[in-house]
CSV table of N, CA, C and O in Angstrom, one decimal:
chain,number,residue,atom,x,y,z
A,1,UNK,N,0.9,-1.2,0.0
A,1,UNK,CA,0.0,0.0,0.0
A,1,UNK,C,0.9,1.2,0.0
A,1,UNK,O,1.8,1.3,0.8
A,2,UNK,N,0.7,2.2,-0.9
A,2,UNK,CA,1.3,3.8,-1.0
A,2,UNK,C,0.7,4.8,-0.3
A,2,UNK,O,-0.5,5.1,-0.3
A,3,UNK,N,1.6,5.5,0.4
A,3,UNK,CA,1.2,6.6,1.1
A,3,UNK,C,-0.2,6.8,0.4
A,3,UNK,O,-1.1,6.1,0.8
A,4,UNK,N,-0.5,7.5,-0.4
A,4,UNK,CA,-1.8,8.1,-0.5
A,4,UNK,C,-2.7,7.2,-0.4
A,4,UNK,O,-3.7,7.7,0.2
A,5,UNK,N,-2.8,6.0,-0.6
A,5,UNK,CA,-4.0,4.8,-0.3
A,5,UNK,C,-3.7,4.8,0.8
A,5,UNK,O,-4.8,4.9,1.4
A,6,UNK,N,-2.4,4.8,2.0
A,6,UNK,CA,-2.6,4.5,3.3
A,6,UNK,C,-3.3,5.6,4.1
A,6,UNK,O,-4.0,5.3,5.1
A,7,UNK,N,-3.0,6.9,3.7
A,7,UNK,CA,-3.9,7.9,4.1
A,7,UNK,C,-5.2,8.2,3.6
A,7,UNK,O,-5.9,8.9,4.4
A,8,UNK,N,-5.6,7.8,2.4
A,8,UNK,CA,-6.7,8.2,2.6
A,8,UNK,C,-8.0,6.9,3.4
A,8,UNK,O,-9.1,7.1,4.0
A,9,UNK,N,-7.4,5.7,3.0
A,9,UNK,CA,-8.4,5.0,4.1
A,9,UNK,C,-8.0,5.3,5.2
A,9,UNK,O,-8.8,4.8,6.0
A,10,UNK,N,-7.1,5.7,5.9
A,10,UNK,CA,-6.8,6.4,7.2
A,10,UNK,C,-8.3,7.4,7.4
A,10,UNK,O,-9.3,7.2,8.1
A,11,UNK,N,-8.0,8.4,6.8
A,11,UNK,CA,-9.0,9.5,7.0
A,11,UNK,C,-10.8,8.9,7.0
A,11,UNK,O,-11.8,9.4,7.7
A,12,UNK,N,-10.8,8.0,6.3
A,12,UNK,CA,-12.2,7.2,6.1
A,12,UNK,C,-12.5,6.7,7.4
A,12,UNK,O,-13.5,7.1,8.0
A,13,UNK,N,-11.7,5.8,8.0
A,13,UNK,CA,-11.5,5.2,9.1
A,13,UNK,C,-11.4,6.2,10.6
A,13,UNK,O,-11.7,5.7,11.6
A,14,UNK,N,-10.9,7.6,10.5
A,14,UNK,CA,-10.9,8.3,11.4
A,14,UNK,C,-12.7,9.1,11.5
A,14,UNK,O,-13.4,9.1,12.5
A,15,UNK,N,-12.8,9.5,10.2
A,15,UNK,CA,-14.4,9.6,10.3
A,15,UNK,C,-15.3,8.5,10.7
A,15,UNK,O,-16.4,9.1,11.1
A,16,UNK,N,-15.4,7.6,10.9
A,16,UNK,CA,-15.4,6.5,11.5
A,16,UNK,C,-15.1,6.0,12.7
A,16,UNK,O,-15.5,4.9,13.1
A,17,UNK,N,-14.5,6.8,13.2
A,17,UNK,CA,-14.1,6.7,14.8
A,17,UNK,C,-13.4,5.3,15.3
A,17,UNK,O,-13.3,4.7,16.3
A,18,UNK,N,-13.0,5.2,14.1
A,18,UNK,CA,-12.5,3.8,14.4
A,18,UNK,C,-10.9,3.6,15.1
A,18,UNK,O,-9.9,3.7,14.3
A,19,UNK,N,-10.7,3.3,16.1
A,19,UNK,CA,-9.6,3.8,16.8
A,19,UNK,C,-8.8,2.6,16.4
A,19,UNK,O,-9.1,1.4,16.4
A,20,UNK,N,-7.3,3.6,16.0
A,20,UNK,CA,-6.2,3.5,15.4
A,20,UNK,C,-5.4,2.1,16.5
A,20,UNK,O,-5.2,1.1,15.8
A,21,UNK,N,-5.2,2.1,17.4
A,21,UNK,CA,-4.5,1.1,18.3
A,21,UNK,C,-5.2,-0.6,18.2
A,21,UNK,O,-4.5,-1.6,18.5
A,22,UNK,N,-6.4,-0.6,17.7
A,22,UNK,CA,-7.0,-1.8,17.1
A,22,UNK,C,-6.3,-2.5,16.3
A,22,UNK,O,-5.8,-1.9,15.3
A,23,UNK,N,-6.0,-3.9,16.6
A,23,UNK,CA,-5.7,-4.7,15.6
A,23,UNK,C,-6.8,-4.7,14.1
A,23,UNK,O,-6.4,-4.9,12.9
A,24,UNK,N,-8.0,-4.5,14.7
A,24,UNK,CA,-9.0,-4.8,13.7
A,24,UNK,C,-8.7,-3.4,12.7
A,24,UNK,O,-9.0,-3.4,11.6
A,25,UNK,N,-8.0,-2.3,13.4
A,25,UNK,CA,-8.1,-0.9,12.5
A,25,UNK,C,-7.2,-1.4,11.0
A,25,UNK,O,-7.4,-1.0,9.8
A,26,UNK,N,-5.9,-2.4,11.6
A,26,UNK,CA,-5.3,-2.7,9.9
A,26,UNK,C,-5.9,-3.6,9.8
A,26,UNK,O,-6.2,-3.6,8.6
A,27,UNK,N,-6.4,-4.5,10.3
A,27,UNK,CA,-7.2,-5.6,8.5
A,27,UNK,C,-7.7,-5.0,8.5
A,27,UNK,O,-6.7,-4.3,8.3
A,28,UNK,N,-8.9,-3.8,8.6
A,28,UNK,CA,-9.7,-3.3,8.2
A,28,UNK,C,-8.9,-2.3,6.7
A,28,UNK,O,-9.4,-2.2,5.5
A,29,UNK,N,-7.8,-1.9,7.2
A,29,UNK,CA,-7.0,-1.1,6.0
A,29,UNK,C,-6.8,-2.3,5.2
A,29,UNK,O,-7.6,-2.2,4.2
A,30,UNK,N,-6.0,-3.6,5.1
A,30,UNK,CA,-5.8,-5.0,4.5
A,30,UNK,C,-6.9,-4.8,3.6
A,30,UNK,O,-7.0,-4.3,2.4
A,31,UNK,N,-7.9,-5.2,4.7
A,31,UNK,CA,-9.3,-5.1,3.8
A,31,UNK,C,-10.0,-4.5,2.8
A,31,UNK,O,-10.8,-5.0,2.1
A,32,UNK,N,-9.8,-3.6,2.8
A,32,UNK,CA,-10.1,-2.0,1.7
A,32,UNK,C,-9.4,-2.4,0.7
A,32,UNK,O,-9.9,-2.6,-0.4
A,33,UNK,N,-7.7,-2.7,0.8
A,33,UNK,CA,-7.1,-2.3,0.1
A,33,UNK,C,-7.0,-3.9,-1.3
A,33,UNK,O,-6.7,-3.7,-2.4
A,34,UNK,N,-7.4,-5.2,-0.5
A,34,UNK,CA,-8.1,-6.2,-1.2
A,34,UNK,C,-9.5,-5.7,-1.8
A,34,UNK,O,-9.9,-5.9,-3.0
A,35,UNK,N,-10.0,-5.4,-1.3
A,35,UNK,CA,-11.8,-5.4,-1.6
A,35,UNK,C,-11.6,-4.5,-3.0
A,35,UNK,O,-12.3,-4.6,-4.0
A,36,UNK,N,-10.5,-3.3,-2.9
A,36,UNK,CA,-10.4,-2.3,-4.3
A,36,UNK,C,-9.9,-2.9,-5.6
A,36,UNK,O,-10.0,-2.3,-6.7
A,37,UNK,N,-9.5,-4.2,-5.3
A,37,UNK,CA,-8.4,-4.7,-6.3
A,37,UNK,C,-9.8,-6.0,-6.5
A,37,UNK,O,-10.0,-6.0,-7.7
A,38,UNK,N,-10.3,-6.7,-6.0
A,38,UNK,CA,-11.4,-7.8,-5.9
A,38,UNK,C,-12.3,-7.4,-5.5
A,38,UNK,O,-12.6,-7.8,-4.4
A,39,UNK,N,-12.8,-6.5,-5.9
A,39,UNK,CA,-14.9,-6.7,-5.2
A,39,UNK,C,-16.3,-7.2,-5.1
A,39,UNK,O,-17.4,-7.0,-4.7
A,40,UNK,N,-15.2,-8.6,-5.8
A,40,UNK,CA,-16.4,-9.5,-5.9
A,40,UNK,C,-16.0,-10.8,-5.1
A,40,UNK,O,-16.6,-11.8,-5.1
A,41,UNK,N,-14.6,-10.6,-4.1
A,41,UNK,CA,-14.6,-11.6,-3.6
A,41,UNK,C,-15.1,-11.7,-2.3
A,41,UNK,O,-15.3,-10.8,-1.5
A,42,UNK,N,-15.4,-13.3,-2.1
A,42,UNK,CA,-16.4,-13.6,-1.1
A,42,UNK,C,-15.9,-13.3,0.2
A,42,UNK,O,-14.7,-13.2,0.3
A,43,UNK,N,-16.6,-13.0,1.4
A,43,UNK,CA,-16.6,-12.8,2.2
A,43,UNK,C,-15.3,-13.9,3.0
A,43,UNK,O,-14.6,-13.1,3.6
A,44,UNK,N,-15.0,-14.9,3.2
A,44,UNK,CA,-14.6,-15.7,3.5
A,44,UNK,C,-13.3,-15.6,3.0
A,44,UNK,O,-12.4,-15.3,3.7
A,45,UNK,N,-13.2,-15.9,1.6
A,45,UNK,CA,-11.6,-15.5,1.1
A,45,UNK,C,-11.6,-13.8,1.6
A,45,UNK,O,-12.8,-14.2,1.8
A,46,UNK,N,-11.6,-13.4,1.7
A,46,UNK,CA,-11.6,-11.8,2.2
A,46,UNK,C,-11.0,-12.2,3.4
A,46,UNK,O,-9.8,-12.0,3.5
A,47,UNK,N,-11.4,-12.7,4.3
A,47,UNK,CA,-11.4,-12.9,5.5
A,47,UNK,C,-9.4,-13.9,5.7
A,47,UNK,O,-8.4,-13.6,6.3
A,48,UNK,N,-9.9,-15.1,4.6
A,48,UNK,CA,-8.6,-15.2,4.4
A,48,UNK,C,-7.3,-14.7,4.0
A,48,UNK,O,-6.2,-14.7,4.7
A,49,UNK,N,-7.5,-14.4,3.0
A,49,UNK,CA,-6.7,-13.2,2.4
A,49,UNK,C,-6.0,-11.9,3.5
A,49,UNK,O,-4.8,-11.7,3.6
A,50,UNK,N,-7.0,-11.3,4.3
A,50,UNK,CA,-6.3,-10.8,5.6
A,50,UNK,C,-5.9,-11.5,6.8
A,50,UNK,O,-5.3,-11.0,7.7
A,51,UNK,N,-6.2,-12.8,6.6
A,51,UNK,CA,-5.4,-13.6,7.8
A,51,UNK,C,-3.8,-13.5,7.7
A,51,UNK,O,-2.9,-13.1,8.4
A,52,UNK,N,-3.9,-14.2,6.5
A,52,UNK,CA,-2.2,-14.3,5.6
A,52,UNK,C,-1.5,-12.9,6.2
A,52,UNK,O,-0.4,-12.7,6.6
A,53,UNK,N,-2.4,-12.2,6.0
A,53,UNK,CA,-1.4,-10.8,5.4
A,53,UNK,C,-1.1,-10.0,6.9
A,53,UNK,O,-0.2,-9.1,6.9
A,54,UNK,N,-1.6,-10.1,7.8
A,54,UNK,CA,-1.9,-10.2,9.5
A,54,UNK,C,-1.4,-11.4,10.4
A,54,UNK,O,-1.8,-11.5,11.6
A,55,UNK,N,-0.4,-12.4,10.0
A,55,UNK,CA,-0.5,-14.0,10.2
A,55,UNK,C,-1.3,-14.3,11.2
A,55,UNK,O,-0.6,-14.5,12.2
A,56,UNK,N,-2.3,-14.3,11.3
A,56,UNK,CA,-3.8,-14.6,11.8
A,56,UNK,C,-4.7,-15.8,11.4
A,56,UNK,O,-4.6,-16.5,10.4
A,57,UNK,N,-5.7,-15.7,12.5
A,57,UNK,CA,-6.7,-17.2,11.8
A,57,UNK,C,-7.5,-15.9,11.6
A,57,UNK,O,-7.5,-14.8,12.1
A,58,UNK,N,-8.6,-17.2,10.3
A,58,UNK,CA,-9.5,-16.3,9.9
A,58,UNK,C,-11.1,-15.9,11.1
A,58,UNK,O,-12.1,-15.3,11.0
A,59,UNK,N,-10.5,-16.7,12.0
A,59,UNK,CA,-12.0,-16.3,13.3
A,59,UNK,C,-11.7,-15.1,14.0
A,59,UNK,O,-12.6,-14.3,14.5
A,60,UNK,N,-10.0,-14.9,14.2
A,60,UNK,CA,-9.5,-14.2,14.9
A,60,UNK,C,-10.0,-12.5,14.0
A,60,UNK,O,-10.6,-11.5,14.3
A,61,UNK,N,-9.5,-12.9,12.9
A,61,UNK,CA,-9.6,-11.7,11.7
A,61,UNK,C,-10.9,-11.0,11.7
A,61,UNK,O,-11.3,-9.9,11.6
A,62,UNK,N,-11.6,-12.2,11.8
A,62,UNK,CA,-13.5,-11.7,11.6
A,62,UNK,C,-13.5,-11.0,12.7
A,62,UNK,O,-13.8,-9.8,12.4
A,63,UNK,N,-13.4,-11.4,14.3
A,63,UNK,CA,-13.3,-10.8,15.8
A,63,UNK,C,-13.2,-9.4,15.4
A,63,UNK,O,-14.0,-8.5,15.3
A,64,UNK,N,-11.7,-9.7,15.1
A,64,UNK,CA,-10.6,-8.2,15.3
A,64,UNK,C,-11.6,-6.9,14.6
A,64,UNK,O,-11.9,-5.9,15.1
A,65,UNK,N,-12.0,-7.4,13.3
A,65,UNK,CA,-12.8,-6.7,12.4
A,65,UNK,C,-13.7,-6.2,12.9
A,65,UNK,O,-13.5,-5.0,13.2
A,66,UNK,N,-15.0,-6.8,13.4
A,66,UNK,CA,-16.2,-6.6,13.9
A,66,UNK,C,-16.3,-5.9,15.3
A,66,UNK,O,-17.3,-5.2,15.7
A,67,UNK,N,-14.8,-6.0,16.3
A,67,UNK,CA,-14.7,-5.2,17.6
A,67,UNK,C,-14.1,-3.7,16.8
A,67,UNK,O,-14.3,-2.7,17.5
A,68,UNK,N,-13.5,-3.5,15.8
A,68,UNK,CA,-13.0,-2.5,15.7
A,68,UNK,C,-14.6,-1.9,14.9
A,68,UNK,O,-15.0,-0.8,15.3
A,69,UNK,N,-15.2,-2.5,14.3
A,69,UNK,CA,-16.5,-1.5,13.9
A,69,UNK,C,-17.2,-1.2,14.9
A,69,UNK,O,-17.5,0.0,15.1
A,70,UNK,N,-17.5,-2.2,15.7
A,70,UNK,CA,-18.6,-1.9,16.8
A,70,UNK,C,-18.2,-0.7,17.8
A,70,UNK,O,-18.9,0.1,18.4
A,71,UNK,N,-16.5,-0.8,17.8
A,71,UNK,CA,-16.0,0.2,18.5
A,71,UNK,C,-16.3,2.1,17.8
A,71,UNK,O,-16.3,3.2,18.3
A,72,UNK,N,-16.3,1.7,16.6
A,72,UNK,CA,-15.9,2.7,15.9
A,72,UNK,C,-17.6,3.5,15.8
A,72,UNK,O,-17.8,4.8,15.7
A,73,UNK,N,-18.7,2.2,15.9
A,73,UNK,CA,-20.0,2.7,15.5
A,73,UNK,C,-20.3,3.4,17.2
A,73,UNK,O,-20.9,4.5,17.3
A,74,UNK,N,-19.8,2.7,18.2
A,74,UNK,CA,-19.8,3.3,19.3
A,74,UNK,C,-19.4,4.8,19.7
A,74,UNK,O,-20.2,5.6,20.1
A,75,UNK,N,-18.1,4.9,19.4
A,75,UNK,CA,-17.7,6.2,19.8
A,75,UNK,C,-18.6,7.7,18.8
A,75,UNK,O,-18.6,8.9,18.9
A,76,UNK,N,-18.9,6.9,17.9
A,76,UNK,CA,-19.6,7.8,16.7
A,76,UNK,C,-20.5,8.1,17.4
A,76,UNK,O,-20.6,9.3,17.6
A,77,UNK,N,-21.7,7.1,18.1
A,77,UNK,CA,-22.7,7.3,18.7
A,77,UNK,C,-22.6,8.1,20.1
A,77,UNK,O,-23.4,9.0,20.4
A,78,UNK,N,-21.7,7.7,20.7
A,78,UNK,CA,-21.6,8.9,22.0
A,78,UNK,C,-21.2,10.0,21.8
A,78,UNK,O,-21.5,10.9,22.7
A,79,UNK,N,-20.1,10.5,20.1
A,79,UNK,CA,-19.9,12.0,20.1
A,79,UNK,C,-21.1,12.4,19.7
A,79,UNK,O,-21.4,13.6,19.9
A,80,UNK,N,-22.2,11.4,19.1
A,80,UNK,CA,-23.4,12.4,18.7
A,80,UNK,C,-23.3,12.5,17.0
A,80,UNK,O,-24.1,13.2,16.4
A,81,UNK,N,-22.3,12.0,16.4
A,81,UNK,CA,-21.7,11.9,14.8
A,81,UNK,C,-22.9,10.6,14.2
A,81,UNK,O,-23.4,9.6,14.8
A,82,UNK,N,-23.1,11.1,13.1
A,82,UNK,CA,-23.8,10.0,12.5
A,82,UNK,C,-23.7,9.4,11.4
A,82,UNK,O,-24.5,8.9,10.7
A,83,UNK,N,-22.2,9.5,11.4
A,83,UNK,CA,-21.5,8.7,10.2
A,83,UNK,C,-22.1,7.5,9.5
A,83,UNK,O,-22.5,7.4,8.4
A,84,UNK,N,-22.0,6.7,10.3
A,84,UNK,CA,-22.6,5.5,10.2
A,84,UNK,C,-23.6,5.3,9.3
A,84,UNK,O,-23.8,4.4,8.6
A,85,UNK,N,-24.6,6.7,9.6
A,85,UNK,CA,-26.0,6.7,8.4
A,85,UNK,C,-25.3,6.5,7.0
A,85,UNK,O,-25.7,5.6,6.3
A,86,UNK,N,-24.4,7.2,6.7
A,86,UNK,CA,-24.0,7.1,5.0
A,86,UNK,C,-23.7,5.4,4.7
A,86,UNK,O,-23.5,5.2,3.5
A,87,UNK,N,-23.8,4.5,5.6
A,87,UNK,CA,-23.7,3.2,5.3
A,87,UNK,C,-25.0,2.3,4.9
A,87,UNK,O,-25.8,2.7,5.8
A,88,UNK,N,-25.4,1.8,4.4
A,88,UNK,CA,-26.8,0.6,4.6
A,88,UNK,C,-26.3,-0.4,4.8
A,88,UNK,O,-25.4,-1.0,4.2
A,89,UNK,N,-27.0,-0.4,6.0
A,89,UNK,CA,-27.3,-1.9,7.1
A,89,UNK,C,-28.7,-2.3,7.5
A,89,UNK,O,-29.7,-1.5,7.7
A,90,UNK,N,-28.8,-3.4,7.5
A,90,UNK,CA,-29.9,-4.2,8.0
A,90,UNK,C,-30.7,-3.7,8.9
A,90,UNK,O,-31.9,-3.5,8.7
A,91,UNK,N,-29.9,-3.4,10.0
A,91,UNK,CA,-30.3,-3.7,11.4
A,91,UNK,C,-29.3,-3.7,12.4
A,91,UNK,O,-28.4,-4.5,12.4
A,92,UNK,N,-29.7,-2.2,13.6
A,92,UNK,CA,-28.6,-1.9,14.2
A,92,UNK,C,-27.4,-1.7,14.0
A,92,UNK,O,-27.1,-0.6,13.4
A,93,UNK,N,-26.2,-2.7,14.4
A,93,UNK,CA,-24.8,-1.9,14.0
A,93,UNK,C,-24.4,-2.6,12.2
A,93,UNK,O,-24.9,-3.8,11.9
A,94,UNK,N,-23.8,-2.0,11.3
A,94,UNK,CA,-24.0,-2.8,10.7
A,94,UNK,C,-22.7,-4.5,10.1
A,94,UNK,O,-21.5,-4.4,10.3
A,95,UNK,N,-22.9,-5.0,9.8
A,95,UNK,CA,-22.4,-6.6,9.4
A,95,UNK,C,-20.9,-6.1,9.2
A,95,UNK,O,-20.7,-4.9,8.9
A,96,UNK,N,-20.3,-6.6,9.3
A,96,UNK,CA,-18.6,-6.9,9.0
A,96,UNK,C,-18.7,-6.2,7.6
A,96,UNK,O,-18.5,-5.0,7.4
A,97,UNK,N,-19.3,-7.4,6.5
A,97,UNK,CA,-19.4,-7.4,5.1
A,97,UNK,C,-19.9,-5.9,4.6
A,97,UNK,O,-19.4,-5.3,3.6
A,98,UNK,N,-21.1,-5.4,5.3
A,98,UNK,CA,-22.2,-4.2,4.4
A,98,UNK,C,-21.1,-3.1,5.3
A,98,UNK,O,-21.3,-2.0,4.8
A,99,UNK,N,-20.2,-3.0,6.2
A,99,UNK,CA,-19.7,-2.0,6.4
A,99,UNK,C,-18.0,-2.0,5.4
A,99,UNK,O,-17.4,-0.9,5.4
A,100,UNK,N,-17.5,-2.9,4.8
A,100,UNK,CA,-16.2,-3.2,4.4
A,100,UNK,C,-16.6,-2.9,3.0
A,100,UNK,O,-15.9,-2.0,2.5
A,101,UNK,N,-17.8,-3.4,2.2
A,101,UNK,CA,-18.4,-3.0,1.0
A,101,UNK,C,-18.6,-1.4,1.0
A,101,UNK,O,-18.5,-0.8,0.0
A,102,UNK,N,-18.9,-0.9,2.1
A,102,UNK,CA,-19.5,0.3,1.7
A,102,UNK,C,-18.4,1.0,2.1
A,102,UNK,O,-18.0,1.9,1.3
A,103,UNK,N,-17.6,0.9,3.1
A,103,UNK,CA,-15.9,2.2,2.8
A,103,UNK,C,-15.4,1.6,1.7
A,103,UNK,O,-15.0,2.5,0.9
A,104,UNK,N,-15.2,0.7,1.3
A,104,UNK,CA,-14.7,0.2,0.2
A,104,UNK,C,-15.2,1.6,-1.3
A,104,UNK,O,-14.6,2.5,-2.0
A,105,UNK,N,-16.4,1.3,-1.2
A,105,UNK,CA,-17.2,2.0,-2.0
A,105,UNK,C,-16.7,3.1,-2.5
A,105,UNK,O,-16.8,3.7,-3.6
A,106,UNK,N,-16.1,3.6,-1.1
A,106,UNK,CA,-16.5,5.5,-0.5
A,106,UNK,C,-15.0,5.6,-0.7
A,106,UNK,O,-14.6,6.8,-0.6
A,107,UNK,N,-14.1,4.8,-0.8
A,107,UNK,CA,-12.9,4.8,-1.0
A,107,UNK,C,-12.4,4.9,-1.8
A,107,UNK,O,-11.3,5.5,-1.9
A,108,UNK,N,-13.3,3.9,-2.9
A,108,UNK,CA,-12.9,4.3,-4.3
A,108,UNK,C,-13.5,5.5,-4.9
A,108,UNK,O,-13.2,5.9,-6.0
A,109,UNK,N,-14.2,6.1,-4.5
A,109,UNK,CA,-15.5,7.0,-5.5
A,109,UNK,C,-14.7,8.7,-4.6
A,109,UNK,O,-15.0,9.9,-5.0
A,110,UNK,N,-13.6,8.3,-3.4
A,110,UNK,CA,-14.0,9.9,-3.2
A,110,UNK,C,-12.2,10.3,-3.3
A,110,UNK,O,-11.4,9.5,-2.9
A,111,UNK,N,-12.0,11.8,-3.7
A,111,UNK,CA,-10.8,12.0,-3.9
A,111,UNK,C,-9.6,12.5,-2.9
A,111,UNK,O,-8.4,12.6,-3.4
């Protein structure tokens, strides 16, 4: 990853409140930066794919991931930020998957 890809999902991720000392904060960068290159790959090789690159199991990867959103959707919610809305989700916080798709998204589309 090149400075400008590492900073700008940095900046995505800080809007996001997603705190930097997380293990889950780099797969989650891993993750973007696969998802931009493959966006049609499955959830699972994704998952793999950042184990490797993290030397991680892929349960651990999914964990790391899902505490760093929940964390991220948390502190959003107590500053009162409602980042989160620009995402579609189901229900409540949203899925591993519909939140990695959607910065993915926002990652590629913004300058």
């Amino acid at each position: 990853m090149n400075r400008e890809e590492y900073i700008k999902i940095s900046e995505l991720l800080k809007e996001f409140c997603i705190p930097k000392h997380l293990e889950g904060y780099k797969m989650i960068m891993s993750a973007i930066q696969v998802l931009s290159k493959n966006p049609d790959i499955s959830v699972i090789d994704l998952y793999t794919k950042v184990a490797e690159m993290h030397n991680s199991t892929v349960s651990r990867t999914e964990r790391a991931i899902r505490y760093a959103i929940e964390s991220g959707y948390d502190n959003c919610k107590m500053c009162g930020l409602d980042t989160f809305k620009r995402i579609c989700y189901s229900n409540g916080k949203p899925s591993n998957n519909e939140f990695l798709k959607s910065l993915c998204f926002e990652y590629e589309f913004t300058d």
